CSV table of N, CA and C in Angstrom, one decimal:
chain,number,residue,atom,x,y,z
A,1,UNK,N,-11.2,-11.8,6.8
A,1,UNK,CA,-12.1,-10.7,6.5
A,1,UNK,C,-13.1,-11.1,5.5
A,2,UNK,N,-14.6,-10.7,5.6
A,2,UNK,CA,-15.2,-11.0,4.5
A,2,UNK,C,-15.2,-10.3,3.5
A,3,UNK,N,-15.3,-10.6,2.6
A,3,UNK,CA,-15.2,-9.7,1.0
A,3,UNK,C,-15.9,-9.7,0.1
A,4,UNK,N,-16.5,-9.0,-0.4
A,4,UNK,CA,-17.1,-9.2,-1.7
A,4,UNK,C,-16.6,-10.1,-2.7
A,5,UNK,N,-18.0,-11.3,-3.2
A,5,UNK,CA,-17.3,-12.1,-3.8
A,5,UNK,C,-17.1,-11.5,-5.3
A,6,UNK,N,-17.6,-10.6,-6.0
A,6,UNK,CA,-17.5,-10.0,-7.1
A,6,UNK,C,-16.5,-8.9,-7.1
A,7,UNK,N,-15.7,-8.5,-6.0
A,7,UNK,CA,-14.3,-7.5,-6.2
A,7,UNK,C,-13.3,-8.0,-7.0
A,8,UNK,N,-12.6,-7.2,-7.7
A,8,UNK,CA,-11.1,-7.6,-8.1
A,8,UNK,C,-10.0,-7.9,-7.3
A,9,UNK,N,-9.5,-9.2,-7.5
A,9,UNK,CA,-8.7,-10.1,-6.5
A,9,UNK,C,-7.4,-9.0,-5.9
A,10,UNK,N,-6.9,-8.1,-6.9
A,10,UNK,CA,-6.1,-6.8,-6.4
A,10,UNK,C,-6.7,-5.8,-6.3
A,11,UNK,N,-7.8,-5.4,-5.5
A,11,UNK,CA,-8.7,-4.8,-4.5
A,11,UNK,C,-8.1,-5.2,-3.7
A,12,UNK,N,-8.9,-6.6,-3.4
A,12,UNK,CA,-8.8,-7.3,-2.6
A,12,UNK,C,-7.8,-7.0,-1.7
A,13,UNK,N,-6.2,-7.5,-2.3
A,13,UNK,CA,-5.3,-7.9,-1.8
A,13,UNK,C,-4.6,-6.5,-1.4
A,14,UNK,N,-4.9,-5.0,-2.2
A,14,UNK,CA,-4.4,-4.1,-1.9
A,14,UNK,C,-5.6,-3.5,-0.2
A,15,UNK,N,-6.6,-3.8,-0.2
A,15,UNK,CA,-7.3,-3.6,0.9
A,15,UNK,C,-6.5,-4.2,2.1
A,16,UNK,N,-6.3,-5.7,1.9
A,16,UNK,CA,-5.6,-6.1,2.9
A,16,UNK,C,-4.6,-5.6,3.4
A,17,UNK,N,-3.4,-5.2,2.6
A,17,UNK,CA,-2.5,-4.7,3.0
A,17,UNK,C,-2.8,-3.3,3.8
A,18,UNK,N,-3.3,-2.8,3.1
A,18,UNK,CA,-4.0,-1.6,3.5
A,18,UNK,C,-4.3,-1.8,5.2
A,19,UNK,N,-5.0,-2.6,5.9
A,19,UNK,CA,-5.5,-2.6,7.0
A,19,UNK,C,-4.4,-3.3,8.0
A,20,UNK,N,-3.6,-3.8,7.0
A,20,UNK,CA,-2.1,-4.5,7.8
A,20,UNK,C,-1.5,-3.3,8.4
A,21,UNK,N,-1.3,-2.7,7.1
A,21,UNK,CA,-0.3,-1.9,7.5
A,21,UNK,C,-1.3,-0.4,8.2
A,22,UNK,N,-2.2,-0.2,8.3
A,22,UNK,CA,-2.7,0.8,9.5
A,22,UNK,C,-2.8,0.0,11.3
A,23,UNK,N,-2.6,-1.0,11.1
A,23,UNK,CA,-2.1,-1.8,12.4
A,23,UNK,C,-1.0,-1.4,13.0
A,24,UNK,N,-0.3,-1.4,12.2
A,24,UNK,CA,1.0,-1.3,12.0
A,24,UNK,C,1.9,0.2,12.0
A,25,UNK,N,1.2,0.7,11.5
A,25,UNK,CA,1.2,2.2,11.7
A,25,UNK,C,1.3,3.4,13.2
A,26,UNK,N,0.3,2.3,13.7
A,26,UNK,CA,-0.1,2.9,14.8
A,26,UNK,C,0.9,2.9,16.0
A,27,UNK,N,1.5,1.9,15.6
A,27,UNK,CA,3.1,1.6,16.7
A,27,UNK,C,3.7,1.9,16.3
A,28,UNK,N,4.1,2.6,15.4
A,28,UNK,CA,5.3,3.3,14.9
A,28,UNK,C,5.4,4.0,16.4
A,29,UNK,N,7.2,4.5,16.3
A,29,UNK,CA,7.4,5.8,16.8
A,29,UNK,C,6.8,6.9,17.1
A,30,UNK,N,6.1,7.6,17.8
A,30,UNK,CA,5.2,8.7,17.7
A,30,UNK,C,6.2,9.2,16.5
A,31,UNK,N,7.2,10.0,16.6
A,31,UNK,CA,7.7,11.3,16.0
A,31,UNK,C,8.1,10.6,14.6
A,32,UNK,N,7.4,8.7,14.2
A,32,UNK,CA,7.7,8.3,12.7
A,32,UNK,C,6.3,8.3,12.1
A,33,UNK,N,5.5,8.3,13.2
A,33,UNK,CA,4.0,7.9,12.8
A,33,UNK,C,3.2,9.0,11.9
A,34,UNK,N,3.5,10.1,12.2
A,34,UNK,CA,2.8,11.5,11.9
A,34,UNK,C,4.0,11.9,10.5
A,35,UNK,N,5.0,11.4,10.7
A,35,UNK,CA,5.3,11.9,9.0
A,35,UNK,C,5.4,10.2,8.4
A,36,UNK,N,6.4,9.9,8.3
A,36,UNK,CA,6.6,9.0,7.4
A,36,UNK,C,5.2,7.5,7.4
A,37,UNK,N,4.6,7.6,8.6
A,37,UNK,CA,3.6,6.3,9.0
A,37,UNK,C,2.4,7.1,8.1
A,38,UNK,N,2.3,8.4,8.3
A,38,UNK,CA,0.9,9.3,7.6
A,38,UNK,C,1.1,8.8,6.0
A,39,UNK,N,2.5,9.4,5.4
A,39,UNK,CA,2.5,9.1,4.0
A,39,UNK,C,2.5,7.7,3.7
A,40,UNK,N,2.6,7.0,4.1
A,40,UNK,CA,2.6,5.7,3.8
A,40,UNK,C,0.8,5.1,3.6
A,41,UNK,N,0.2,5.7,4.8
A,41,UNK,CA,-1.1,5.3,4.7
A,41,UNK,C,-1.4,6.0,3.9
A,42,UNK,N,-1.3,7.2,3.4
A,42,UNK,CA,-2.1,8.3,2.5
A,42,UNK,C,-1.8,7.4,1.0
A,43,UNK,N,-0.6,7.1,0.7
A,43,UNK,CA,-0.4,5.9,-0.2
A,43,UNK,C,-1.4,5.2,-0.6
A,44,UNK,N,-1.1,4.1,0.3
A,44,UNK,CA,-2.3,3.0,0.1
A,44,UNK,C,-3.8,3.6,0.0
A,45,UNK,N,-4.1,4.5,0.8
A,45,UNK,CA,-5.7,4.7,0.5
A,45,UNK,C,-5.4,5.4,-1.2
A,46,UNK,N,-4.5,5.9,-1.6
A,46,UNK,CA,-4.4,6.6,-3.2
A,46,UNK,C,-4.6,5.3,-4.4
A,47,UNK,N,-3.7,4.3,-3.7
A,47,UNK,CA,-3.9,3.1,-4.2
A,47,UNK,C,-5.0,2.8,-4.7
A,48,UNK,N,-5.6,2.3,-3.8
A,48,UNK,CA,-7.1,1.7,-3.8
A,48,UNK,C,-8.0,2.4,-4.3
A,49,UNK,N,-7.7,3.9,-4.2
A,49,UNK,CA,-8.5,4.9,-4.8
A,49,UNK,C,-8.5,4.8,-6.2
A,50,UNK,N,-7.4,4.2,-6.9
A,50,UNK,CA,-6.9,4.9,-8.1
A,50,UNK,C,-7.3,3.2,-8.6
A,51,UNK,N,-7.1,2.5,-8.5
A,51,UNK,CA,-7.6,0.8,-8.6
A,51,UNK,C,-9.2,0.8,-8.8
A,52,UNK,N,-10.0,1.4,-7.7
A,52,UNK,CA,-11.3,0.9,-7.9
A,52,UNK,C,-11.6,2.5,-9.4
A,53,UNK,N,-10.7,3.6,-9.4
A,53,UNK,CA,-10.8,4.1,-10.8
A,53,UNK,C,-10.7,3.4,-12.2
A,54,UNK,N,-9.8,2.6,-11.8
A,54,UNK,CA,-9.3,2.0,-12.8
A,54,UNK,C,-10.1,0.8,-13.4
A,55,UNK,N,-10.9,0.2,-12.2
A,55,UNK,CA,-12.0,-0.9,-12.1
A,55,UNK,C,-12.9,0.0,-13.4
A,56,UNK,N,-13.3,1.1,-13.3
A,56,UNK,CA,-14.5,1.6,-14.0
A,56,UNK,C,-14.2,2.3,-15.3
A,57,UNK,N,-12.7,2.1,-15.5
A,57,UNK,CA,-12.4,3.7,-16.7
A,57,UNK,C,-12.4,2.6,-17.6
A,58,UNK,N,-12.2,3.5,-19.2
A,58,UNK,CA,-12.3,3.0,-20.1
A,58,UNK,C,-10.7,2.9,-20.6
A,59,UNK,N,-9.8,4.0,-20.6
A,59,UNK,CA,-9.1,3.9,-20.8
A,59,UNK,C,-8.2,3.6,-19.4
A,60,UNK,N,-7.0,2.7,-19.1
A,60,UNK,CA,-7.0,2.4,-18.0
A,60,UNK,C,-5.2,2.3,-18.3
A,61,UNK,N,-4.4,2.7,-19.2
A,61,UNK,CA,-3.2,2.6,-19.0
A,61,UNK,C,-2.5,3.7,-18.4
A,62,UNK,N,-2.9,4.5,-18.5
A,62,UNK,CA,-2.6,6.1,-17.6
A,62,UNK,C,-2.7,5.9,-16.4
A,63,UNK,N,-3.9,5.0,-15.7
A,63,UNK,CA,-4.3,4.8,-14.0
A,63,UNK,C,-3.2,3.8,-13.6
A,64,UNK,N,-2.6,2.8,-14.6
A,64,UNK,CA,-2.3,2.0,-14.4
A,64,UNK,C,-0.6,2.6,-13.9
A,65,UNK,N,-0.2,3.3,-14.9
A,65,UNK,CA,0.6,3.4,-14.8
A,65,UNK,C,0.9,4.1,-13.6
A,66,UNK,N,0.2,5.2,-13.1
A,66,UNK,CA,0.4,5.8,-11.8
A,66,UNK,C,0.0,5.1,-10.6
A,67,UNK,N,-0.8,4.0,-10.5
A,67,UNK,CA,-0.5,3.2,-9.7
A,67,UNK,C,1.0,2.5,-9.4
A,68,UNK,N,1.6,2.2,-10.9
A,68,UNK,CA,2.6,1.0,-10.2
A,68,UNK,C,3.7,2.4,-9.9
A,69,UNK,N,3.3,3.5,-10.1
A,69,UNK,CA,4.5,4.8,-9.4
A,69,UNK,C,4.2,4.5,-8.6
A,70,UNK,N,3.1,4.5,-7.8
A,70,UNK,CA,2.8,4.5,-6.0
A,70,UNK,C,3.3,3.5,-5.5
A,71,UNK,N,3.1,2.6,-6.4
A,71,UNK,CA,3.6,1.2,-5.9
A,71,UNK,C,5.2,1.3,-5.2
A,72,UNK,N,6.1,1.9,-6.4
A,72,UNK,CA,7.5,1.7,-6.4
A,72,UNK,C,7.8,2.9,-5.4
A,73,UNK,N,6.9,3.7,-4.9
A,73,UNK,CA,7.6,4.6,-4.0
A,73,UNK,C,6.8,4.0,-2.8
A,74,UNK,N,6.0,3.1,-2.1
A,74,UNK,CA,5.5,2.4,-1.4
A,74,UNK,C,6.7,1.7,-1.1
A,75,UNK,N,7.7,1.2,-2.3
A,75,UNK,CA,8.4,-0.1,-1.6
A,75,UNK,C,9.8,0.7,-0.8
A,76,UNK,N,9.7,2.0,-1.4
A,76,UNK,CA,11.0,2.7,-0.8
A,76,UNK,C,10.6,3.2,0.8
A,77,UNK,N,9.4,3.8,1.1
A,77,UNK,CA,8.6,3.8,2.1
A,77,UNK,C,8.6,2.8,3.2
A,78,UNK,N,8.5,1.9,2.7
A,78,UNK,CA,8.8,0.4,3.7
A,78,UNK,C,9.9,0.2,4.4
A,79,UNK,N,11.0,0.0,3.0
A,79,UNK,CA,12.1,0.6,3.5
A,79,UNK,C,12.5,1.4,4.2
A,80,UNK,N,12.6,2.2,4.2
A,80,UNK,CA,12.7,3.3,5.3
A,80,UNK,C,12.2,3.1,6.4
A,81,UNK,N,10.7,2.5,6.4
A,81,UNK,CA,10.2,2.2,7.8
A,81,UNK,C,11.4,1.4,8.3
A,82,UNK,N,11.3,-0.2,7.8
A,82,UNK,CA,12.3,-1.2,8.2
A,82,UNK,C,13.6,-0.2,8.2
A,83,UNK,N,14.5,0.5,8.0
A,83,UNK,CA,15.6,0.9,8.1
A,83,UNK,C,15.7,1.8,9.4
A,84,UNK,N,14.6,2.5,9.7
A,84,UNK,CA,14.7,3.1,11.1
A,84,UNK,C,13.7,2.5,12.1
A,85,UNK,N,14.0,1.3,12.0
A,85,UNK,CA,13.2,0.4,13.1
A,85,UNK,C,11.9,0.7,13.5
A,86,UNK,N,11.0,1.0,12.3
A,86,UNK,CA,9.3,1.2,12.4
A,86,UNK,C,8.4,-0.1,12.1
A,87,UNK,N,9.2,-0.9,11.3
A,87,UNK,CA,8.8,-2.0,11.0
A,87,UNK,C,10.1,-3.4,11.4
A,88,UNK,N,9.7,-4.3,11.7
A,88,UNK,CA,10.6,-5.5,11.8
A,88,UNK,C,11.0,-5.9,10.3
A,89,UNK,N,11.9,-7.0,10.5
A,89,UNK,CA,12.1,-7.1,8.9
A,89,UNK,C,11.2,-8.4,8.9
A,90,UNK,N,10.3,-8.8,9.3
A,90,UNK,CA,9.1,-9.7,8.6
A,90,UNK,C,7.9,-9.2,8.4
A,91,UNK,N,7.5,-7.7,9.3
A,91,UNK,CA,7.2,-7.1,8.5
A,91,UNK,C,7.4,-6.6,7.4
A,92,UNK,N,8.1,-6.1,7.2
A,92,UNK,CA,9.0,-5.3,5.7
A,92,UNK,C,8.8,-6.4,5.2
A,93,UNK,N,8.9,-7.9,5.4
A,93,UNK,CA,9.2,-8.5,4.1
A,93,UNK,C,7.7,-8.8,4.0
A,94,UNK,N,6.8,-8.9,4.5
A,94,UNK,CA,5.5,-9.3,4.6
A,94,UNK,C,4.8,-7.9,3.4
A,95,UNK,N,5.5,-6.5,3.7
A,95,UNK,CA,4.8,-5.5,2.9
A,95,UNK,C,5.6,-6.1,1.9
A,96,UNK,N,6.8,-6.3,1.7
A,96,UNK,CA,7.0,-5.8,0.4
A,96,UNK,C,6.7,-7.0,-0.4
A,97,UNK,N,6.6,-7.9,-0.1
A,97,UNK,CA,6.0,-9.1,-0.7
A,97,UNK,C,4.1,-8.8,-1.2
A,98,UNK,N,3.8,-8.3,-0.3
A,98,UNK,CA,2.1,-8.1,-0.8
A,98,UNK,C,2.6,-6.7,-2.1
A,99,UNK,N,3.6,-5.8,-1.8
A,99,UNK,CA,3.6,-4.7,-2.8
A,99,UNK,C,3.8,-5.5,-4.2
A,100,UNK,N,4.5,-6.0,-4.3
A,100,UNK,CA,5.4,-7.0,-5.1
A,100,UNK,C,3.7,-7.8,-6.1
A,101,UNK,N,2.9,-8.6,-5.0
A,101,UNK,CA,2.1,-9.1,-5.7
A,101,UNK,C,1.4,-8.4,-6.4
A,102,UNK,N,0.4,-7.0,-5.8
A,102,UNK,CA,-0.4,-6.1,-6.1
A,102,UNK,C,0.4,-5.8,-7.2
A,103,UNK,N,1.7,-5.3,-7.5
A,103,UNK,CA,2.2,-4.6,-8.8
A,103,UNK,C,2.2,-5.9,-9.6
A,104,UNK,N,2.5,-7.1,-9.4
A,104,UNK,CA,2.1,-8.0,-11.1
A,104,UNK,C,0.7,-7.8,-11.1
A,105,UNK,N,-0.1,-8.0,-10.2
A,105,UNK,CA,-1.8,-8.4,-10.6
A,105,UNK,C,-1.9,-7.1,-11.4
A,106,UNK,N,-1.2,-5.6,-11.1
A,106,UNK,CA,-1.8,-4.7,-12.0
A,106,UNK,C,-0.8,-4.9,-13.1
C-alpha cells in the first residue's frame, strides 16, 4: 500500500491492520460479523482516530493512555474471534502480533 512518507510509522502500522482485519471481517459468520466483527472494527477506526489525535495534542498521556485500553480489549476481541472460529489461529496470531507492536510503538 502506498503511504504517506511523512505519517507516524504507528499510523501506519495501525492503518494496516485496520484494513487486514476489515478483510477479514467480512467472512466472519453472518450472526459474528454484525456484533462481535462490528465492535472490533469500530475499535480500530477509535484507534486511529485517537492516534492521529494524539499526533496533534499537546498533552498526549491521557490519549495515550486510552489507546493502549483499546488496545488491550482489542487483544481480548481477537480472542474471542479465534475462540469461536471467526478467525484461524494465524490469523489471530498475525492480529495479535501487529496489536502487540502498535502498543510498544505507543
Amino acid at each position: 500500500m502506498a503511504k504517506p512518507e511523512t505519517e507516524l510509522v504507528v499510523i501506519n502500522k495501525m492503518y494496516d491492520l485496520t484494513i487486514w482485519c476489515c478483510q477479514r471481517i467480512a467472512n466472519f459468520p453472518r450472526d459474528r460479523r454484525y456484533t462481535l466483527g462490528d465492535r472490533i472494527e469500530r475499535r480500530l477506526y477509535d484507534v486511529i482516530e485517537a492516534l492521529l489525535r494524539a499526533k496533534y495534542a499537546r498533552e498526549r498521556a491521557d490519549i495515550l493512555r486510552e489507546i493502549n485500553l483499546q488496545l488491550e480489549m482489542l487483544r481480548f476481541q481477537f480472542r474471542m474471534a479465534k475462540d469461536l472460529r471467526c478467525l484461524s489461529i494465524e490469523a489471530y496470531g498475525y492480529a495479535s502480533r501487529a496489536v502487540n507492536e502498535v502498543g510498544k510503538l505507543v
